mmCIF file of C-alpha atoms and ligand atoms in Angstrom:
data_model
loop_
_atom_site.group_PDB
_atom_site.id
_atom_site.type_symbol
_atom_site.label_atom_id
_atom_site.label_comp_id
_atom_site.label_asym_id
_atom_site.label_seq_id
_atom_site.Cartn_x
_atom_site.Cartn_y
_atom_site.Cartn_z
ATOM 1 C CA MET A 23 -19.885 6.807 7.156
ATOM 2 C CA GLY A 24 -20.399 3.783 4.947
ATOM 3 C CA LEU A 25 -19.306 2.876 1.463
ATOM 4 C CA GLN A 26 -20.672 0.238 -0.784
ATOM 5 C CA ASN A 27 -19.655 -0.446 -4.317
ATOM 6 C CA THR A 28 -22.142 -1.545 -6.947
ATOM 7 C CA LYS A 29 -22.575 -5.236 -7.542
ATOM 8 C CA HIS A 30 -21.186 -6.466 -10.795
ATOM 9 C CA PRO A 31 -21.087 -10.236 -10.920
ATOM 10 C CA LYS A 32 -18.077 -10.713 -13.157
ATOM 11 C CA VAL A 33 -15.828 -8.006 -11.784
ATOM 12 C CA LYS A 34 -13.154 -9.125 -9.397
ATOM 13 C CA GLN A 35 -11.902 -6.581 -6.998
ATOM 14 C CA ALA A 36 -9.015 -6.612 -4.575
ATOM 15 C CA ASN A 37 -8.512 -4.425 -1.527
ATOM 16 C CA ILE A 38 -5.076 -2.897 -1.198
ATOM 17 C CA PRO A 39 -4.253 -0.886 1.916
ATOM 18 C CA MET A 40 -1.398 1.579 1.310
ATOM 19 C CA LEU A 41 0.495 2.010 4.539
ATOM 20 C CA GLY A 42 3.759 3.634 5.542
ATOM 21 C CA LEU A 43 4.975 6.526 7.681
ATOM 22 C CA ASP A 44 3.587 9.997 7.095
ATOM 23 C CA SER A 45 5.287 11.744 4.197
ATOM 24 C CA ALA A 46 6.448 8.488 2.561
ATOM 25 C CA GLY A 47 4.512 9.500 -0.573
ATOM 26 C CA LYS A 48 1.316 7.413 -0.343
ATOM 27 C CA SER A 49 -1.119 10.103 -1.463
ATOM 28 C CA THR A 50 1.195 11.253 -4.245
ATOM 29 C CA LEU A 51 1.344 7.656 -5.460
ATOM 30 C CA LEU A 52 -2.413 7.247 -5.355
ATOM 31 C CA TYR A 53 -2.951 10.377 -7.469
ATOM 32 C CA LYS A 54 -0.344 9.152 -9.896
ATOM 33 C CA PHE A 55 -2.013 5.722 -10.148
ATOM 34 C CA LYS A 56 -5.399 7.294 -10.653
ATOM 35 C CA TYR A 57 -4.742 10.303 -12.837
ATOM 36 C CA ASN A 58 -1.177 9.793 -13.992
ATOM 37 C CA ASP A 59 -0.591 13.253 -12.631
ATOM 38 C CA THR A 60 0.908 14.870 -9.548
ATOM 39 C CA PHE A 61 -1.216 16.901 -7.206
ATOM 40 C CA LEU A 62 -0.291 19.076 -4.304
ATOM 41 C CA THR A 63 -0.840 16.743 -1.369
ATOM 42 C CA ILE A 64 -1.687 17.755 2.155
ATOM 43 C CA PRO A 65 -1.098 15.430 5.117
ATOM 44 C CA THR A 66 -3.888 12.835 5.026
ATOM 45 C CA ILE A 67 -6.202 13.112 7.987
ATOM 46 C CA GLY A 68 -8.064 9.807 7.988
ATOM 47 C CA PHE A 69 -7.867 8.044 4.665
ATOM 48 C CA ASN A 70 -8.460 8.344 0.915
ATOM 49 C CA VAL A 71 -10.012 5.556 -1.073
ATOM 50 C CA ASP A 72 -9.986 5.032 -4.823
ATOM 51 C CA MET A 73 -11.030 2.212 -7.081
ATOM 52 C CA ILE A 74 -8.908 1.839 -10.176
ATOM 53 C CA GLU A 75 -9.825 -0.421 -13.061
ATOM 54 C CA MET A 76 -6.945 -2.621 -14.105
ATOM 55 C CA GLY A 77 -8.057 -3.813 -17.499
ATOM 56 C CA LYS A 78 -11.117 -5.895 -18.069
ATOM 57 C CA ASN A 79 -13.006 -7.186 -15.057
ATOM 58 C CA PHE A 80 -10.419 -6.424 -12.429
ATOM 59 C CA THR A 81 -10.459 -3.517 -10.038
ATOM 60 C CA LEU A 82 -8.022 -2.577 -7.320
ATOM 61 C CA THR A 83 -9.369 -0.580 -4.410
ATOM 62 C CA PHE A 84 -6.591 1.424 -2.780
ATOM 63 C CA TRP A 85 -6.918 2.569 0.802
ATOM 64 C CA ASP A 86 -4.442 5.385 1.401
ATOM 65 C CA VAL A 87 -4.314 5.637 5.172
ATOM 66 C CA GLY A 88 -2.696 8.502 7.083
ATOM 67 C CA GLY A 89 0.675 7.564 8.550
ATOM 68 C CA GLN A 90 0.881 9.881 11.533
ATOM 69 C CA GLN A 91 1.448 8.247 14.908
ATOM 70 C CA LYS A 92 -2.207 8.385 15.970
ATOM 71 C CA MET A 93 -3.450 6.987 12.649
ATOM 72 C CA ARG A 94 -1.168 3.968 12.954
ATOM 73 C CA GLN A 95 -3.455 2.682 15.715
ATOM 74 C CA VAL A 96 -6.206 2.170 13.142
ATOM 75 C CA TRP A 97 -4.072 0.602 10.421
ATOM 76 C CA CYS A 98 -5.220 -2.823 11.606
ATOM 77 C CA ASN A 99 -8.813 -1.917 10.597
ATOM 78 C CA PHE A 100 -7.671 -1.744 7.009
ATOM 79 C CA LEU A 101 -5.989 -5.135 7.076
ATOM 80 C CA GLU A 102 -9.067 -7.255 7.692
ATOM 81 C CA ASN A 103 -10.136 -7.456 4.049
ATOM 82 C CA ALA A 104 -6.758 -6.910 2.453
ATOM 83 C CA ASP A 105 -5.867 -8.921 -0.623
ATOM 84 C CA GLY A 106 -2.463 -7.313 -0.928
ATOM 85 C CA LEU A 107 -0.453 -4.717 0.948
ATOM 86 C CA LEU A 108 1.409 -1.765 -0.510
ATOM 87 C CA TYR A 109 3.952 -0.526 1.993
ATOM 88 C CA VAL A 110 5.513 2.797 1.058
ATOM 89 C CA VAL A 111 8.952 3.850 2.253
ATOM 90 C CA ASP A 112 10.739 7.170 1.866
ATOM 91 C CA SER A 113 14.037 5.601 0.835
ATOM 92 C CA SER A 114 15.872 8.879 1.331
ATOM 93 C CA ASP A 115 14.810 9.454 4.944
ATOM 94 C CA LYS A 116 17.573 7.521 6.679
ATOM 95 C CA GLN A 117 16.589 8.857 10.079
ATOM 96 C CA ARG A 118 13.176 7.216 9.917
ATOM 97 C CA LEU A 119 13.985 3.964 8.120
ATOM 98 C CA GLU A 120 14.248 2.074 11.395
ATOM 99 C CA GLU A 121 10.875 3.440 12.558
ATOM 100 C CA SER A 122 9.352 2.482 9.214
ATOM 101 C CA LYS A 123 10.782 -1.030 9.455
ATOM 102 C CA LYS A 124 9.364 -1.464 12.979
ATOM 103 C CA GLU A 125 5.886 -0.434 11.828
ATOM 104 C CA PHE A 126 6.193 -2.793 8.866
ATOM 105 C CA GLU A 127 7.101 -5.694 11.135
ATOM 106 C CA LEU A 128 4.142 -4.899 13.391
ATOM 107 C CA ILE A 129 1.779 -5.004 10.410
ATOM 108 C CA LEU A 130 3.154 -8.354 9.282
ATOM 109 C CA LYS A 131 2.343 -9.832 12.690
ATOM 110 C CA ASN A 132 -1.346 -9.069 12.155
ATOM 111 C CA GLU A 133 -3.313 -12.304 11.758
ATOM 112 C CA PHE A 134 -5.589 -10.768 9.119
ATOM 113 C CA ILE A 135 -2.797 -10.470 6.622
ATOM 114 C CA LYS A 136 -1.151 -13.820 7.170
ATOM 115 C CA ASN A 137 0.107 -14.953 3.749
ATOM 116 C CA VAL A 138 -1.190 -11.774 2.062
ATOM 117 C CA PRO A 139 1.278 -10.617 -0.621
ATOM 118 C CA VAL A 140 3.296 -7.476 -0.049
ATOM 119 C CA VAL A 141 4.771 -4.960 -2.452
ATOM 120 C CA VAL A 142 7.170 -2.528 -0.804
ATOM 121 C CA LEU A 143 7.601 0.697 -2.736
ATOM 122 C CA ALA A 144 11.085 2.085 -2.198
ATOM 123 C CA ASN A 145 9.905 5.590 -3.041
ATOM 124 C CA LYS A 146 11.766 8.876 -3.642
ATOM 125 C CA GLN A 147 14.516 7.248 -5.701
ATOM 126 C CA ASP A 148 15.085 10.658 -7.300
ATOM 127 C CA LEU A 149 16.505 12.066 -4.071
ATOM 128 C CA PRO A 150 20.251 11.907 -3.414
ATOM 129 C CA GLY A 151 21.329 9.141 -1.064
ATOM 130 C CA ALA A 152 18.085 7.168 -1.417
ATOM 131 C CA LEU A 153 18.586 3.497 -0.535
ATOM 132 C CA ASN A 154 18.090 1.275 -3.568
ATOM 133 C CA ALA A 155 15.803 -1.765 -3.705
ATOM 134 C CA GLU A 156 18.521 -4.180 -2.569
ATOM 135 C CA GLU A 157 19.364 -1.993 0.417
ATOM 136 C CA ILE A 158 15.691 -1.658 1.380
ATOM 137 C CA THR A 159 15.279 -5.442 0.987
ATOM 138 C CA ARG A 160 18.122 -5.974 3.447
ATOM 139 C CA LYS A 161 17.091 -3.208 5.840
ATOM 140 C CA PHE A 162 13.510 -4.482 6.027
ATOM 141 C CA LYS A 163 14.705 -8.105 6.328
ATOM 142 C CA MET A 164 12.275 -9.051 3.591
ATOM 143 C CA LYS A 165 13.477 -12.622 3.140
ATOM 144 C CA LYS A 166 12.984 -13.404 6.824
ATOM 145 C CA ASN A 167 9.946 -11.245 7.541
ATOM 146 C CA CYS A 168 8.019 -12.267 4.415
ATOM 147 C CA SER A 169 9.055 -15.894 4.128
ATOM 148 C CA ASP A 170 5.375 -16.960 4.332
ATOM 149 C CA ARG A 171 4.092 -14.841 1.430
ATOM 150 C CA ASN A 172 4.799 -13.407 -2.000
ATOM 151 C CA TRP A 173 6.737 -10.177 -1.777
ATOM 152 C CA TYR A 174 8.519 -7.710 -3.999
ATOM 153 C CA VAL A 175 10.485 -4.528 -3.464
ATOM 154 C CA GLN A 176 10.029 -1.978 -6.252
ATOM 155 C CA PRO A 177 12.164 1.164 -6.507
ATOM 156 C CA CYS A 178 10.061 4.105 -7.664
ATOM 157 C CA CYS A 179 9.503 7.824 -7.829
ATOM 158 C CA ALA A 180 5.917 8.919 -7.203
ATOM 159 C CA ILE A 181 6.585 12.323 -8.766
ATOM 160 C CA THR A 182 7.714 11.051 -12.162
ATOM 161 C CA GLY A 183 5.850 7.747 -12.004
ATOM 162 C CA LYS A 184 9.008 5.727 -12.636
ATOM 163 C CA GLY A 185 8.597 2.166 -11.362
ATOM 164 C CA LEU A 186 4.846 2.418 -10.767
ATOM 165 C CA ALA A 187 3.745 0.328 -13.741
ATOM 166 C CA GLU A 188 6.027 -2.472 -12.563
ATOM 167 C CA ALA A 189 4.653 -2.207 -9.020
ATOM 168 C CA LEU A 190 1.053 -2.397 -10.247
ATOM 169 C CA HIS A 191 1.898 -5.325 -12.473
ATOM 170 C CA LYS A 192 3.345 -7.201 -9.508
ATOM 171 C CA LEU A 193 0.326 -6.392 -7.362
ATOM 172 C CA ILE A 194 -2.048 -7.618 -10.038
ATOM 173 C CA THR A 195 -0.089 -10.818 -10.539
ATOM 174 C CA PHE A 196 -0.021 -11.468 -6.803
ATOM 175 C CA THR A 197 -3.688 -10.694 -6.134
ATOM 176 C CA LYS A 198 -5.586 -11.566 -9.290
ATOM 177 C CA HIS A 199 -5.750 -15.280 -8.729
ATOM 178 C CA SER A 200 -5.804 -15.072 -4.973
ATOM 179 C CA SER A 201 -8.839 -16.761 -3.470
ATOM 180 C CA ARG A 202 -9.206 -13.772 -1.209
ATOM 181 C CA SER A 203 -10.017 -11.322 -3.993
ATOM 182 C CA LYS A 204 -13.751 -11.284 -4.315
ATOM 183 C CA GLU A 205 -16.070 -11.717 -7.182
ATOM 184 C CA THR A 206 -18.841 -9.203 -6.448
ATOM 185 C CA GLY A 207 -19.135 -5.932 -4.672
ATOM 186 C CA THR A 208 -17.693 -5.586 -1.224
ATOM 187 C CA VAL A 209 -19.413 -3.813 1.616
ATOM 188 C CA PHE A 210 -16.899 -1.538 3.235
ATOM 189 C CA LYS A 211 -17.475 -1.418 6.940
ATOM 190 C CA GLU A 212 -17.414 1.776 8.909
ATOM 191 C CA ILE A 213 -13.960 2.741 10.086
ATOM 192 C CA LYS A 214 -13.598 5.187 12.917
ATOM 193 C CA THR A 215 -10.575 7.460 12.879
ATOM 194 C CA PRO A 216 -9.185 8.753 16.175
HETATM 195 P P1 G3D B 5 1.986 10.604 2.556
HETATM 196 O O1 G3D B 5 0.638 10.560 1.886
HETATM 197 O O2 G3D B 5 2.653 9.273 2.626
HETATM 198 O O3 G3D B 5 1.951 11.253 3.894
HETATM 199 P P2 G3D B 5 2.575 12.559 0.505
HETATM 200 O O4 G3D B 5 2.962 11.497 1.629
HETATM 201 O O5 G3D B 5 2.096 11.870 -0.720
HETATM 202 O O6 G3D B 5 1.693 13.600 1.088
HETATM 203 O O7 G3D B 5 4.012 13.156 0.161
HETATM 204 C C1 G3D B 5 4.800 13.819 1.145
HETATM 205 C C2 G3D B 5 5.820 14.696 0.443
HETATM 206 O O8 G3D B 5 6.740 13.883 -0.301
HETATM 207 C C3 G3D B 5 5.202 15.657 -0.586
HETATM 208 O O9 G3D B 5 6.016 16.828 -0.599
HETATM 209 C C4 G3D B 5 5.412 14.929 -1.900
HETATM 210 O O10 G3D B 5 5.442 15.789 -3.027
HETATM 211 C C5 G3D B 5 6.766 14.303 -1.660
HETATM 212 N N1 G3D B 5 7.020 13.123 -2.493
HETATM 213 C C6 G3D B 5 6.237 12.047 -2.659
HETATM 214 N N2 G3D B 5 6.830 11.160 -3.472
HETATM 215 C C7 G3D B 5 8.016 11.681 -3.842
HETATM 216 C C8 G3D B 5 9.096 11.236 -4.698
HETATM 217 O O11 G3D B 5 9.081 10.150 -5.284
HETATM 218 N N3 G3D B 5 10.166 12.085 -4.805
HETATM 219 C C9 G3D B 5 10.222 13.293 -4.158
HETATM 220 N N4 G3D B 5 11.301 14.038 -4.368
HETATM 221 N N5 G3D B 5 9.230 13.738 -3.370
HETATM 222 C C10 G3D B 5 8.148 12.941 -3.213
HETATM 223 P P3 G3D B 5 5.642 18.180 0.162
HETATM 224 O O12 G3D B 5 6.770 19.087 -0.159
HETATM 225 O O13 G3D B 5 4.320 18.612 -0.398
HETATM 226 O O14 G3D B 5 5.559 17.818 1.613
HETATM 227 MG MG1 MG B 6 -1.233 11.219 2.613
#
């Protein structure tokens, strides 16, 4: 499988992998970004990719990668060309917050995303007992773990869309002027899923 987008000399595009444990809400978020609508999601086997125009001459390409244990082995393939990272957390799933934090810390150790900006989406804020942005910031040790990059923790609800405009705005601000975001089409290399 190969993907190539069309060359358009003036369009800047940034690659944004969306990672996080299974069921964090990544696919729901992607549909909401793209269509401003909610769809019935099924667990993502492999990945979904969508390019979304963010105003004139700037496109974000979102890579929504499955979060099941076996898919996490291939997350690193999606980091190589990343201009920004969206890390999605189910803020209400207290039992798996530690697991999510460990995976997050593993990602940050990857050389490919050294200094790459990170937006953490503290999703499912509508659910009772969800940790708020400050609590997620502390739990994920953002100040320590992301001291070498721009970062932001955005509370949101993928179902209603609350908080998503702010998250996109942050992503755009972080990535738009980054030297890593490219000014022409990008050739997406083949990615094998287990
Ligand atoms: P994933 O792509 O990260 O694996 P999905 O996660 O987008 O498939 O979402 C997993 C489940 O969480 C879905 O429910 C979805 O509707 C739900 N979900 C996603 N975001 C939110 C949110 O902000 N609030 C609430 N309450 N639920 C959310 P099902 O029932 O289909 O498994
Ligand atoms: Mg999914």
